[in-house]
PDB file of C-alpha atoms in Angstrom:
ATOM      1  CA  MET A  15     -24.372  79.950 101.606  1.00  0.00           C
ATOM      2  CA  VAL A  16     -26.839  81.928 103.721  1.00  0.00           C
ATOM      3  CA  ARG A  17     -26.118  82.225 107.437  1.00  0.00           C
ATOM      4  CA  PHE A  18     -29.252  82.129 109.568  1.00  0.00           C
ATOM      5  CA  LEU A  19     -29.318  82.890 113.267  1.00  0.00           C
ATOM      6  CA  LEU A  20     -32.176  80.904 114.762  1.00  0.00           C
ATOM      7  CA  VAL A  21     -33.177  82.178 118.191  1.00  0.00           C
ATOM      8  CA  GLU A  22     -35.512  79.521 119.578  1.00  0.00           C
ATOM      9  CA  ASP A  23     -35.722  77.987 123.044  1.00  0.00           C
ATOM     10  CA  ASP A  24     -37.989  75.061 122.153  1.00  0.00           C
ATOM     11  CA  VAL A  25     -35.753  72.222 120.947  1.00  0.00           C
ATOM     12  CA  ASP A  26     -38.566  70.597 118.966  1.00  0.00           C
ATOM     13  CA  ASP A  27     -39.410  73.849 117.161  1.00  0.00           C
ATOM     14  CA  ALA A  28     -35.710  74.429 116.478  1.00  0.00           C
ATOM     15  CA  PHE A  29     -35.409  70.915 115.042  1.00  0.00           C
ATOM     16  CA  PHE A  30     -38.319  71.494 112.667  1.00  0.00           C
ATOM     17  CA  VAL A  31     -37.083  74.927 111.579  1.00  0.00           C
ATOM     18  CA  ARG A  32     -33.658  73.423 110.847  1.00  0.00           C
ATOM     19  CA  LYS A  33     -35.305  70.633 108.878  1.00  0.00           C
ATOM     20  CA  ALA A  34     -37.414  73.141 106.915  1.00  0.00           C
ATOM     21  CA  LEU A  35     -34.397  75.349 106.155  1.00  0.00           C
ATOM     22  CA  GLY A  36     -32.558  72.261 104.961  1.00  0.00           C
ATOM     23  CA  ARG A  37     -35.184  71.868 102.242  1.00  0.00           C
ATOM     24  CA  LEU A  38     -34.742  75.300 100.704  1.00  0.00           C
ATOM     25  CA  GLU A  39     -34.504  75.322  96.922  1.00  0.00           C
ATOM     26  CA  VAL A  40     -32.496  78.455  96.104  1.00  0.00           C
ATOM     27  CA  VAL A  41     -30.024  78.896  98.934  1.00  0.00           C
ATOM     28  CA  GLN A  42     -27.957  76.569 101.036  1.00  0.00           C
ATOM     29  CA  ALA A  43     -28.574  77.341 104.691  1.00  0.00           C
ATOM     30  CA  HIS A  44     -25.990  77.437 107.442  1.00  0.00           C
ATOM     31  CA  ILE A  45     -27.844  77.660 110.741  1.00  0.00           C
ATOM     32  CA  GLU A  46     -26.497  78.961 114.009  1.00  0.00           C
ATOM     33  CA  HIS A  47     -28.900  78.184 116.839  1.00  0.00           C
ATOM     34  CA  VAL A  48     -29.121  79.813 120.261  1.00  0.00           C
ATOM     35  CA  GLU A  49     -31.789  79.229 122.891  1.00  0.00           C
ATOM     36  CA  THR A  50     -31.930  82.518 124.814  1.00  0.00           C
ATOM     37  CA  GLY A  51     -32.090  86.205 124.053  1.00  0.00           C
ATOM     38  CA  ASP A  52     -28.920  86.739 126.058  1.00  0.00           C
ATOM     39  CA  ALA A  53     -27.090  84.145 123.948  1.00  0.00           C
ATOM     40  CA  ALA A  54     -28.380  85.797 120.765  1.00  0.00           C
ATOM     41  CA  ILE A  55     -27.108  89.211 121.815  1.00  0.00           C
ATOM     42  CA  SER A  56     -23.764  87.682 122.718  1.00  0.00           C
ATOM     43  CA  TRP A  57     -23.561  85.803 119.393  1.00  0.00           C
ATOM     44  CA  LEU A  58     -24.428  88.982 117.470  1.00  0.00           C
ATOM     45  CA  GLY A  59     -21.384  90.611 119.045  1.00  0.00           C
ATOM     46  CA  THR A  60     -19.227  88.314 116.906  1.00  0.00           C
ATOM     47  CA  GLY A  61     -20.732  89.265 113.539  1.00  0.00           C
ATOM     48  CA  ALA A  62     -23.860  89.631 111.465  1.00  0.00           C
ATOM     49  CA  PRO A  63     -25.847  86.731 110.049  1.00  0.00           C
ATOM     50  CA  ASP A  64     -27.664  87.067 106.738  1.00  0.00           C
ATOM     51  CA  MET A  65     -31.038  86.645 108.443  1.00  0.00           C
ATOM     52  CA  VAL A  66     -32.445  86.179 111.940  1.00  0.00           C
ATOM     53  CA  LEU A  67     -35.415  83.945 112.724  1.00  0.00           C
ATOM     54  CA  LEU A  68     -36.541  85.082 116.148  1.00  0.00           C
ATOM     55  CA  ASP A  69     -38.916  83.606 118.687  1.00  0.00           C
ATOM     56  CA  LEU A  70     -40.415  86.166 121.062  1.00  0.00           C
ATOM     57  CA  ASN A  71     -40.894  84.158 124.241  1.00  0.00           C
ATOM     58  CA  LEU A  72     -37.398  83.344 125.408  1.00  0.00           C
ATOM     59  CA  PRO A  73     -36.013  82.451 128.821  1.00  0.00           C
ATOM     60  CA  GLY A  74     -33.519  84.684 130.578  1.00  0.00           C
ATOM     61  CA  ALA A  75     -33.197  88.411 130.977  1.00  0.00           C
ATOM     62  CA  ALA A  76     -33.625  89.269 127.282  1.00  0.00           C
ATOM     63  CA  ASP A  77     -36.746  88.219 125.399  1.00  0.00           C
ATOM     64  CA  GLY A  78     -37.264  88.353 121.635  1.00  0.00           C
ATOM     65  CA  PHE A  79     -38.307  91.997 121.712  1.00  0.00           C
ATOM     66  CA  ASP A  80     -35.060  92.861 123.502  1.00  0.00           C
ATOM     67  CA  VAL A  81     -33.074  91.027 120.818  1.00  0.00           C
ATOM     68  CA  LEU A  82     -35.005  92.806 118.085  1.00  0.00           C
ATOM     69  CA  ARG A  83     -34.365  96.213 119.683  1.00  0.00           C
ATOM     70  CA  HIS A  84     -30.670  95.357 120.063  1.00  0.00           C
ATOM     71  CA  ILE A  85     -30.347  94.450 116.382  1.00  0.00           C
ATOM     72  CA  LYS A  86     -32.211  97.459 115.055  1.00  0.00           C
ATOM     73  CA  ALA A  87     -30.353  99.898 117.351  1.00  0.00           C
ATOM     74  CA  ASP A  88     -26.912  98.664 116.296  1.00  0.00           C
ATOM     75  CA  VAL A  89     -25.501 100.487 113.271  1.00  0.00           C
ATOM     76  CA  ASP A  90     -23.639  97.342 112.161  1.00  0.00           C
ATOM     77  CA  LEU A  91     -26.679  95.039 112.490  1.00  0.00           C
ATOM     78  CA  ARG A  92     -29.761  97.123 111.708  1.00  0.00           C
ATOM     79  CA  ARG A  93     -29.912  96.060 108.056  1.00  0.00           C
ATOM     80  CA  VAL A  94     -29.980  92.359 108.947  1.00  0.00           C
ATOM     81  CA  PRO A  95     -33.497  91.131 108.186  1.00  0.00           C
ATOM     82  CA  VAL A  96     -35.300  89.844 111.261  1.00  0.00           C
ATOM     83  CA  PHE A  97     -38.337  87.634 110.879  1.00  0.00           C
ATOM     84  CA  VAL A  98     -40.279  86.842 114.007  1.00  0.00           C
ATOM     85  CA  LEU A  99     -41.286  83.193 114.131  1.00  0.00           C
ATOM     86  CA  SER A 100     -43.729  82.929 117.012  1.00  0.00           C
ATOM     87  CA  SER A 101     -46.606  80.784 118.178  1.00  0.00           C
ATOM     88  CA  SER A 102     -48.423  83.987 119.137  1.00  0.00           C
ATOM     89  CA  ASP A 103     -50.861  85.493 116.684  1.00  0.00           C
ATOM     90  CA  ALA A 104     -51.940  88.124 119.221  1.00  0.00           C
ATOM     91  CA  ASP A 105     -52.359  91.520 117.578  1.00  0.00           C
ATOM     92  CA  VAL A 106     -50.430  93.172 120.428  1.00  0.00           C
ATOM     93  CA  ASP A 107     -47.369  91.004 119.682  1.00  0.00           C
ATOM     94  CA  VAL A 108     -47.597  91.515 115.922  1.00  0.00           C
ATOM     95  CA  ARG A 109     -47.931  95.298 116.271  1.00  0.00           C
ATOM     96  CA  ARG A 110     -45.109  95.487 118.798  1.00  0.00           C
ATOM     97  CA  ALA A 111     -42.783  93.440 116.572  1.00  0.00           C
ATOM     98  CA  TYR A 112     -43.394  95.760 113.637  1.00  0.00           C
ATOM     99  CA  ASP A 113     -43.079  98.803 115.904  1.00  0.00           C
ATOM    100  CA  GLU A 114     -39.631  97.451 116.834  1.00  0.00           C
ATOM    101  CA  HIS A 115     -38.828  97.201 113.081  1.00  0.00           C
ATOM    102  CA  ALA A 116     -39.175  93.469 112.431  1.00  0.00           C
ATOM    103  CA  ASN A 117     -39.018  92.749 108.713  1.00  0.00           C
ATOM    104  CA  GLY A 118     -41.788  90.194 108.961  1.00  0.00           C
ATOM    105  CA  TYR A 119     -43.905  88.194 111.380  1.00  0.00           C
ATOM    106  CA  LEU A 120     -44.659  84.523 110.807  1.00  0.00           C
ATOM    107  CA  VAL A 121     -46.940  82.504 113.064  1.00  0.00           C
ATOM    108  CA  LYS A 122     -45.441  79.048 113.547  1.00  0.00           C
ATOM    109  CA  PRO A 123     -47.362  76.607 111.360  1.00  0.00           C
ATOM    110  CA  GLY A 124     -48.804  73.436 112.845  1.00  0.00           C
ATOM    111  CA  THR A 125     -47.077  70.896 110.603  1.00  0.00           C
ATOM    112  CA  LEU A 126     -43.626  70.364 109.129  1.00  0.00           C
ATOM    113  CA  ASN A 127     -45.016  70.614 105.592  1.00  0.00           C
ATOM    114  CA  GLN A 128     -46.591  73.983 106.393  1.00  0.00           C
ATOM    115  CA  LEU A 129     -43.323  75.166 107.959  1.00  0.00           C
ATOM    116  CA  VAL A 130     -41.346  74.043 104.903  1.00  0.00           C
ATOM    117  CA  GLU A 131     -43.767  75.953 102.663  1.00  0.00           C
ATOM    118  CA  ALA A 132     -43.476  79.075 104.845  1.00  0.00           C
ATOM    119  CA  MET A 133     -39.664  78.918 104.727  1.00  0.00           C
ATOM    120  CA  ARG A 134     -39.739  78.367 100.957  1.00  0.00           C
ATOM    121  CA  ALA A 135     -42.058  81.372 100.545  1.00  0.00           C
ATOM    122  CA  LEU A 136     -39.690  83.457 102.665  1.00  0.00           C
ATOM    123  CA  GLU A 137     -36.752  82.193 100.608  1.00  0.00           C
ATOM    124  CA  ARG A 138     -38.460  82.938  97.297  1.00  0.00           C
ATOM    125  CA  PHE A 139     -39.421  86.422  98.406  1.00  0.00           C
ATOM    126  CA  TRP A 140     -36.251  87.436 100.227  1.00  0.00           C
ATOM    127  CA  PHE A 141     -33.583  85.740  98.139  1.00  0.00           C
ATOM    128  CA  ARG A 142     -35.145  85.907  94.662  1.00  0.00           C
ATOM    129  CA  HIS A 143     -37.114  89.140  94.588  1.00  0.00           C
ATOM    130  CA  VAL A 144     -35.855  91.562  97.231  1.00  0.00           C
ATOM    131  CA  THR A 145     -32.824  93.750  96.746  1.00  0.00           C
ATOM    132  CA  ALA A 146     -31.389  93.788 100.264  1.00  0.00           C
ATOM    133  CA  ALA A 147     -28.800  96.174 101.620  1.00  0.00           C
ATOM    134  CA  SER A 148     -25.591  94.576 102.791  1.00  0.00           C
ATOM    135  CA  ALA A 149     -25.279  94.296 106.577  1.00  0.00           C
TER     136      ALA A 149
END
């Protein structure tokens, strides 16, 4: 069982990400979903997920970059892989995410089938091929 923390304020996008994660082939996904950066930071205070899927544009005081900085600055969380899942393909956002130590940056695909394929590619890469450090 792989615990994902999905940080996404758009309920439709969250629905489709959940649906895509439910179709993974290698791992069974348990998904915790929060809608704000503040809620993500609070949730992370209770433990570490196996992976974070993080939107950048979030309501509230903390945006996705704040959440990313929080994770990577925390000695107990910094090894948790964080993949940005954003509608923005702006170079400034991509560069900033990597500067803040995101493990990957995925632009949200336009269809459910494309999202499923992106999540399966992430699953194949991260859970079949990568040797990850424990959190």
